[in-house]
PDB file of C-alpha atoms in Angstrom:
ATOM      1  CA  MET A  28      17.511 -18.985 -39.890  1.00 63.00           C
ATOM      2  CA  GLY A  29      15.125 -19.568 -36.508  1.00 68.00           C
ATOM      3  CA  ALA A  30      12.435 -16.754 -37.679  1.00 71.00           C
ATOM      4  CA  LEU A  31      12.964 -19.073 -41.344  1.00 75.00           C
ATOM      5  CA  ILE A  32      11.615 -21.811 -39.747  1.00 81.00           C
ATOM      6  CA  VAL A  33       9.413 -20.205 -37.377  1.00 70.00           C
ATOM      7  CA  ILE A  34       7.497 -18.804 -41.033  1.00 79.00           C
ATOM      8  CA  GLY A  35       7.551 -22.472 -42.664  1.00 76.00           C
ATOM      9  CA  ALA A  36       6.167 -24.358 -39.553  1.00 73.00           C
ATOM     10  CA  LEU A  37       2.771 -21.760 -39.272  1.00 67.00           C
ATOM     11  CA  VAL A  38       2.445 -21.790 -43.080  1.00 71.00           C
ATOM     12  CA  SER A  39       2.324 -25.717 -42.646  1.00 78.00           C
ATOM     13  CA  LEU A  40       0.109 -25.220 -39.649  1.00 68.00           C
ATOM     14  CA  PHE A  41      -2.519 -23.137 -41.942  1.00 70.00           C
ATOM     15  CA  SER A  42      -2.218 -25.162 -44.611  1.00 76.00           C
ATOM     16  CA  LEU A  43      -3.337 -28.377 -42.835  1.00 74.00           C
ATOM     17  CA  ILE A  44      -6.167 -26.332 -41.307  1.00 72.00           C
ATOM     18  CA  GLY A  45      -6.671 -25.573 -44.852  1.00 73.00           C
ATOM     19  CA  ARG A  46      -7.567 -29.272 -45.797  1.00 75.00           C
ATOM     20  CA  ALA A  47      -8.691 -30.258 -42.610  1.00 71.00           C
ATOM     21  CA  ILE A  48     -11.314 -27.563 -43.195  1.00 71.00           C
ATOM     22  CA  ALA A  49     -12.044 -28.938 -46.893  1.00 71.00           C
ATOM     23  CA  ALA A  50     -12.217 -32.303 -45.769  1.00 73.00           C
ATOM     24  CA  HIS A  51     -14.199 -32.226 -42.983  1.00 70.00           C
ATOM     25  CA  PRO A  52     -16.409 -28.866 -42.781  1.00 68.00           C
ATOM     26  CA  VAL A  53     -19.114 -30.044 -40.425  1.00 71.00           C
ATOM     27  CA  LEU A  54     -16.250 -30.656 -37.732  1.00 68.00           C
ATOM     28  CA  SER A  55     -14.447 -28.064 -38.620  1.00 67.00           C
ATOM     29  CA  THR A  56     -17.497 -25.845 -38.683  1.00 71.00           C
ATOM     30  CA  PHE A  57     -17.206 -27.122 -34.637  1.00 73.00           C
ATOM     31  CA  VAL A  58     -14.429 -26.228 -34.141  1.00 71.00           C
ATOM     32  CA  ILE A  59     -13.807 -22.626 -35.251  1.00 72.00           C
ATOM     33  CA  VAL A  60     -16.818 -22.238 -32.836  1.00 70.00           C
ATOM     34  CA  THR A  61     -15.938 -23.850 -30.278  1.00 74.00           C
ATOM     35  CA  VAL A  62     -12.528 -22.126 -30.680  1.00 69.00           C
ATOM     36  CA  ILE A  63     -14.321 -18.611 -30.834  1.00 74.00           C
ATOM     37  CA  GLY A  64     -16.558 -19.594 -27.463  1.00 71.00           C
ATOM     38  CA  LEU A  65     -13.687 -20.166 -25.665  1.00 70.00           C
ATOM     39  CA  THR A  66     -11.679 -16.586 -27.169  1.00 72.00           C
ATOM     40  CA  VAL A  67     -15.254 -14.537 -25.977  1.00 70.00           C
ATOM     41  CA  TYR A  68     -15.470 -16.553 -22.497  1.00 72.00           C
ATOM     42  CA  LEU A  69     -11.706 -15.590 -21.653  1.00 71.00           C
ATOM     43  CA  VAL A  70     -12.358 -12.403 -22.319  1.00 72.00           C
ATOM     44  CA  VAL A  71     -15.693 -11.554 -20.432  1.00 70.00           C
ATOM     45  CA  LEU A  72     -13.481 -13.519 -17.488  1.00 74.00           C
ATOM     46  CA  ARG A  73     -10.873 -10.887 -17.354  1.00 78.00           C
ATOM     47  CA  HIS A  74     -13.594  -8.542 -18.129  1.00 70.00           C
ATOM     48  CA  ARG A  75     -15.279  -9.261 -15.557  1.00 77.00           C
ATOM     49  CA  ALA A  76     -11.502  -9.970 -12.937  1.00 72.00           C
ATOM     50  CA  ARG A  77     -10.740  -6.539 -14.116  1.00 78.00           C
ATOM     51  CA  LYS A  78     -14.118  -5.122 -12.957  1.00 73.00           C
ATOM     52  CA  ARG A  79     -13.792  -6.487  -9.654  1.00 75.00           C
ATOM     53  CA  ASP A  80     -10.369  -5.681  -8.816  1.00 70.00           C
ATOM     54  CA  ALA A  81     -11.605  -2.379  -9.398  1.00 68.00           C
ATOM     55  CA  GLN A  82     -14.677  -2.503  -7.342  1.00 70.00           C
ATOM     56  CA  LYS A  83     -12.190  -4.029  -4.464  1.00 68.00           C
ATOM     57  CA  ARG A  84      -9.677  -1.037  -5.124  1.00 69.00           C
ATOM     58  CA  TRP A  85     -12.423   1.683  -4.500  1.00 64.00           C
ATOM     59  CA  GLU A  86     -13.891  -0.028  -1.898  1.00 61.00           C
ATOM     60  CA  LEU A  87     -10.545  -0.342  -0.031  1.00 59.00           C
ATOM     61  CA  GLU A  88     -10.602   3.777  -0.882  1.00 66.00           C
ATOM     62  CA  VAL A  89     -13.291   4.558   0.075  1.00 56.00           C
ATOM     63  CA  VAL A  90     -12.436   2.967   3.319  1.00 58.00           C
ATOM     64  CA  ARG A  91      -9.403   4.455   3.811  1.00 59.00           C
ATOM     65  CA  SER A  92     -10.016   8.112   3.307  1.00 61.00           C
ATOM     66  CA  GLN A  93     -13.025   7.116   6.117  1.00 64.00           C
ATOM     67  CA  GLU A  94     -10.460   6.066   8.314  1.00 71.00           C
ATOM     68  CA  ILE A  95      -8.158   9.287   7.946  1.00 72.00           C
ATOM     69  CA  ALA A  96     -10.956  11.696   7.855  1.00 77.00           C
ATOM     70  CA  ARG A  97     -11.420   9.812  11.885  1.00 84.00           C
ATOM     71  CA  TYR A  98      -7.573  11.085  12.445  1.00 83.00           C
ATOM     72  CA  HIS A  99      -8.305  14.519  11.174  1.00 81.00           C
ATOM     73  CA  ALA A 100     -11.125  15.376  13.321  1.00 86.00           C
ATOM     74  CA  MET A 101      -8.734  14.396  16.656  1.00 88.00           C
ATOM     75  CA  GLY A 102      -7.061  17.028  19.014  1.00 89.00           C
ATOM     76  CA  ALA A 103      -2.616  15.936  19.030  1.00 88.00           C
ATOM     77  CA  THR A 104      -3.702  14.130  22.270  1.00 90.00           C
ATOM     78  CA  GLU A 105      -6.043  12.373  20.909  1.00 92.00           C
ATOM     79  CA  PHE A 106      -4.196  11.516  17.757  1.00 91.00           C
ATOM     80  CA  GLU A 107      -1.269   9.991  20.214  1.00 93.00           C
ATOM     81  CA  GLN A 108      -3.098   8.069  21.743  1.00 93.00           C
ATOM     82  CA  ALA A 109      -4.546   6.580  18.947  1.00 92.00           C
ATOM     83  CA  LEU A 110      -1.393   6.137  17.388  1.00 94.00           C
ATOM     84  CA  ALA A 111      -0.469   4.400  20.859  1.00 94.00           C
ATOM     85  CA  PHE A 112      -3.591   2.352  20.530  1.00 93.00           C
ATOM     86  CA  LEU A 113      -2.840   0.802  17.144  1.00 94.00           C
ATOM     87  CA  CYS A 114       0.567  -0.430  17.801  1.00 95.00           C
ATOM     88  CA  ALA A 115      -1.113  -1.741  21.158  1.00 95.00           C
ATOM     89  CA  ARG A 116      -3.557  -3.476  18.934  1.00 94.00           C
ATOM     90  CA  ASP A 117      -1.159  -5.030  16.681  1.00 94.00           C
ATOM     91  CA  GLY A 118       1.123  -7.040  19.018  1.00 94.00           C
ATOM     92  CA  CYS A 119       3.247  -4.253  20.631  1.00 94.00           C
ATOM     93  CA  SER A 120       4.000  -4.285  24.570  1.00 95.00           C
ATOM     94  CA  ASN A 121       4.355  -1.405  26.562  1.00 94.00           C
ATOM     95  CA  ALA A 122       2.509   0.950  23.936  1.00 93.00           C
ATOM     96  CA  SER A 123       1.795   4.878  25.676  1.00 91.00           C
ATOM     97  CA  ALA A 124       1.265   8.152  24.441  1.00 91.00           C
ATOM     98  CA  THR A 125       4.396  10.213  25.939  1.00 85.00           C
ATOM     99  CA  GLY A 126       3.804  13.408  24.035  1.00 66.00           C
ATOM    100  CA  ARG A 127       4.021  16.022  26.190  1.00 67.00           C
ATOM    101  CA  ALA A 128       6.484  19.279  26.172  1.00 63.00           C
ATOM    102  CA  GLY A 129       9.985  18.496  26.407  1.00 62.00           C
ATOM    103  CA  ASP A 130       9.760  15.007  25.017  1.00 67.00           C
ATOM    104  CA  LEU A 131      12.282  15.884  22.565  1.00 74.00           C
ATOM    105  CA  GLY A 132       9.630  14.578  19.778  1.00 75.00           C
ATOM    106  CA  ALA A 133       8.629  10.660  20.881  1.00 87.00           C
ATOM    107  CA  ASP A 134       5.400  10.928  20.681  1.00 92.00           C
ATOM    108  CA  VAL A 135       4.200   7.371  21.588  1.00 94.00           C
ATOM    109  CA  VAL A 136       6.718   4.963  22.544  1.00 94.00           C
ATOM    110  CA  ALA A 137       6.155   1.101  22.103  1.00 96.00           C
ATOM    111  CA  TYR A 138       8.192  -2.315  22.397  1.00 97.00           C
ATOM    112  CA  THR A 139       7.059  -4.179  19.224  1.00 95.00           C
ATOM    113  CA  PRO A 140       7.238  -8.533  19.265  1.00 92.00           C
ATOM    114  CA  ASP A 141      10.090  -9.213  18.691  1.00 93.00           C
ATOM    115  CA  GLY A 142      12.025  -7.202  21.583  1.00 94.00           C
ATOM    116  CA  ARG A 143      12.804  -3.776  18.692  1.00 95.00           C
ATOM    117  CA  LYS A 144      11.627  -0.362  20.891  1.00 96.00           C
ATOM    118  CA  VAL A 145       9.228   1.713  18.707  1.00 96.00           C
ATOM    119  CA  VAL A 146       9.386   5.470  18.550  1.00 95.00           C
ATOM    120  CA  LEU A 147       6.702   7.641  16.613  1.00 95.00           C
ATOM    121  CA  GLN A 148       6.305  11.025  16.438  1.00 94.00           C
ATOM    122  CA  ALA A 149       3.075  11.971  15.685  1.00 94.00           C
ATOM    123  CA  LYS A 150       2.172  15.461  13.631  1.00 93.00           C
ATOM    124  CA  ARG A 151      -1.211  15.995  12.780  1.00 91.00           C
ATOM    125  CA  TYR A 152      -1.621  18.096  10.122  1.00 91.00           C
ATOM    126  CA  ILE A 153      -3.879  19.646   7.497  1.00 88.00           C
ATOM    127  CA  PRO A 154      -4.071  17.664   4.020  1.00 85.00           C
ATOM    128  CA  THR A 155      -2.056  21.284   2.799  1.00 89.00           C
ATOM    129  CA  SER A 156       0.221  21.693   5.189  1.00 92.00           C
ATOM    130  CA  LYS A 157       3.549  18.976   4.763  1.00 95.00           C
ATOM    131  CA  VAL A 158       5.991  17.752   7.584  1.00 95.00           C
ATOM    132  CA  THR A 159       8.682  19.560   6.725  1.00 95.00           C
ATOM    133  CA  GLY A 160      12.615  18.854   6.509  1.00 94.00           C
ATOM    134  CA  PRO A 161      13.852  20.821   9.466  1.00 93.00           C
ATOM    135  CA  ASP A 162      10.685  19.204  11.232  1.00 91.00           C
ATOM    136  CA  LEU A 163      12.187  15.725  10.223  1.00 92.00           C
ATOM    137  CA  GLN A 164      15.846  17.041  11.502  1.00 93.00           C
ATOM    138  CA  ARG A 165      14.529  17.632  14.880  1.00 91.00           C
ATOM    139  CA  PHE A 166      13.108  14.041  15.196  1.00 92.00           C
ATOM    140  CA  GLY A 167      16.928  12.745  14.272  1.00 91.00           C
ATOM    141  CA  GLY A 168      18.583  14.098  16.239  1.00 88.00           C
ATOM    142  CA  THR A 169      16.906  12.997  18.956  1.00 90.00           C
ATOM    143  CA  CYS A 170      14.827   9.120  17.671  1.00 91.00           C
ATOM    144  CA  PHE A 171      17.782   7.017  18.102  1.00 92.00           C
ATOM    145  CA  THR A 172      20.796   9.394  20.047  1.00 91.00           C
ATOM    146  CA  VAL A 173      18.385   9.922  23.332  1.00 91.00           C
ATOM    147  CA  HIS A 174      15.492   7.478  23.020  1.00 90.00           C
ATOM    148  CA  GLN A 175      17.977   5.045  21.658  1.00 93.00           C
ATOM    149  CA  ALA A 176      15.077   3.594  18.679  1.00 94.00           C
ATOM    150  CA  GLY A 177      15.324   0.402  17.178  1.00 95.00           C
ATOM    151  CA  VAL A 178      12.425   1.853  14.741  1.00 95.00           C
ATOM    152  CA  ALA A 179      11.930   5.281  14.748  1.00 96.00           C
ATOM    153  CA  ALA A 180       8.998   6.245  12.697  1.00 96.00           C
ATOM    154  CA  VAL A 181       7.294   9.856  11.678  1.00 96.00           C
ATOM    155  CA  VAL A 182       3.662   9.288  11.243  1.00 96.00           C
ATOM    156  CA  THR A 183       1.182  12.292   9.613  1.00 95.00           C
ATOM    157  CA  THR A 184      -2.341  13.028   8.727  1.00 92.00           C
ATOM    158  CA  SER A 185      -0.838  14.816   5.701  1.00 93.00           C
ATOM    159  CA  THR A 186       2.780  13.999   3.536  1.00 95.00           C
ATOM    160  CA  PHE A 187       6.562  14.423   3.345  1.00 96.00           C
ATOM    161  CA  THR A 188       8.369  17.108   2.345  1.00 96.00           C
ATOM    162  CA  LYS A 189      10.642  15.844  -1.020  1.00 96.00           C
ATOM    163  CA  GLN A 190      13.620  16.930   1.613  1.00 96.00           C
ATOM    164  CA  ALA A 191      11.798  15.529   4.512  1.00 96.00           C
ATOM    165  CA  ARG A 192      12.304  12.693   2.493  1.00 96.00           C
ATOM    166  CA  GLU A 193      15.431  12.479   1.798  1.00 96.00           C
ATOM    167  CA  TYR A 194      16.838  13.519   5.078  1.00 96.00           C
ATOM    168  CA  ALA A 195      14.706  10.351   6.638  1.00 95.00           C
ATOM    169  CA  GLY A 196      15.591   7.741   3.823  1.00 95.00           C
ATOM    170  CA  GLN A 197      19.911   8.719   5.043  1.00 95.00           C
ATOM    171  CA  MET A 198      19.279   8.785   8.433  1.00 94.00           C
ATOM    172  CA  GLY A 199      16.495   5.716   8.373  1.00 95.00           C
ATOM    173  CA  ILE A 200      13.215   6.915   9.902  1.00 96.00           C
ATOM    174  CA  ARG A 201      10.168   5.483   8.488  1.00 97.00           C
ATOM    175  CA  LEU A 202       8.155   8.439   6.744  1.00 97.00           C
ATOM    176  CA  PHE A 203       3.932   7.664   6.796  1.00 96.00           C
ATOM    177  CA  ASP A 204       1.715   9.655   5.150  1.00 94.00           C
ATOM    178  CA  SER A 205      -2.627   9.902   5.198  1.00 92.00           C
ATOM    179  CA  HIS A 206      -2.321   6.523   3.056  1.00 90.00           C
ATOM    180  CA  ALA A 207       0.200   5.030   4.645  1.00 93.00           C
ATOM    181  CA  LEU A 208      -1.874   5.869   8.309  1.00 93.00           C
ATOM    182  CA  ALA A 209      -4.777   4.650   6.860  1.00 90.00           C
ATOM    183  CA  ALA A 210      -3.574   1.137   5.805  1.00 89.00           C
ATOM    184  CA  TRP A 211      -3.190   1.152   8.700  1.00 93.00           C
ATOM    185  CA  ALA A 212      -5.773   2.155  11.068  1.00 90.00           C
ATOM    186  CA  SER A 213      -7.483  -0.016   8.581  1.00 87.00           C
ATOM    187  CA  ARG A 214      -5.836  -3.316   8.364  1.00 88.00           C
ATOM    188  CA  THR A 215      -5.587  -2.802   4.743  1.00 85.00           C
ATOM    189  CA  GLY A 216      -1.070  -1.565   5.324  1.00 90.00           C
ATOM    190  CA  PRO A 217       1.782  -2.430   7.264  1.00 93.00           C
ATOM    191  CA  ALA A 218       2.759  -1.166  10.263  1.00 93.00           C
ATOM    192  CA  PRO A 219       5.818   1.743  10.873  1.00 93.00           C
ATOM    193  CA  TRP A 220       8.226  -1.689  12.384  1.00 91.00           C
ATOM    194  CA  HIS A 221       7.238  -3.867   9.131  1.00 89.00           C
TER     195      HIS A 221
END
């Protein structure tokens, strides 16, 4: 029933437009040209907005890829110090690189502006080496119980295996892969405690 009403209304509208064109050809031509012009204008604006958005995404990817390249060039200690710097830069207090033999996975410790203890494990891996489930399990066994983390995260220059992601999800450990690290470092993405 509703569809018949809509169809009837459209037929009436087109009939009215047809009579208006017949009665006022100059005015009707002006209206048609205006409508076509506005449509073209809106299509061009939309195309430009999409192109501008694509350009911004590309520029963001360039910034992030340059950022992650810096971290790949660092040694393990330098990488941990860089993560401590990022924590301090983003408002954490007492941010320090604590990584050493026997640190039980706490490479960086800091305190968020709202007082939560952040414990980061740094995994500076080449892009083809993924952080594994056993890596996460070792960290998961100490981050909350031994280190008393309010926020526990593993930050890598690589990615995580499926098993690592599943374990982290079960344990509440946050994962920062190379893309998330690059976004954090370039201020285009969140820090691990957000």
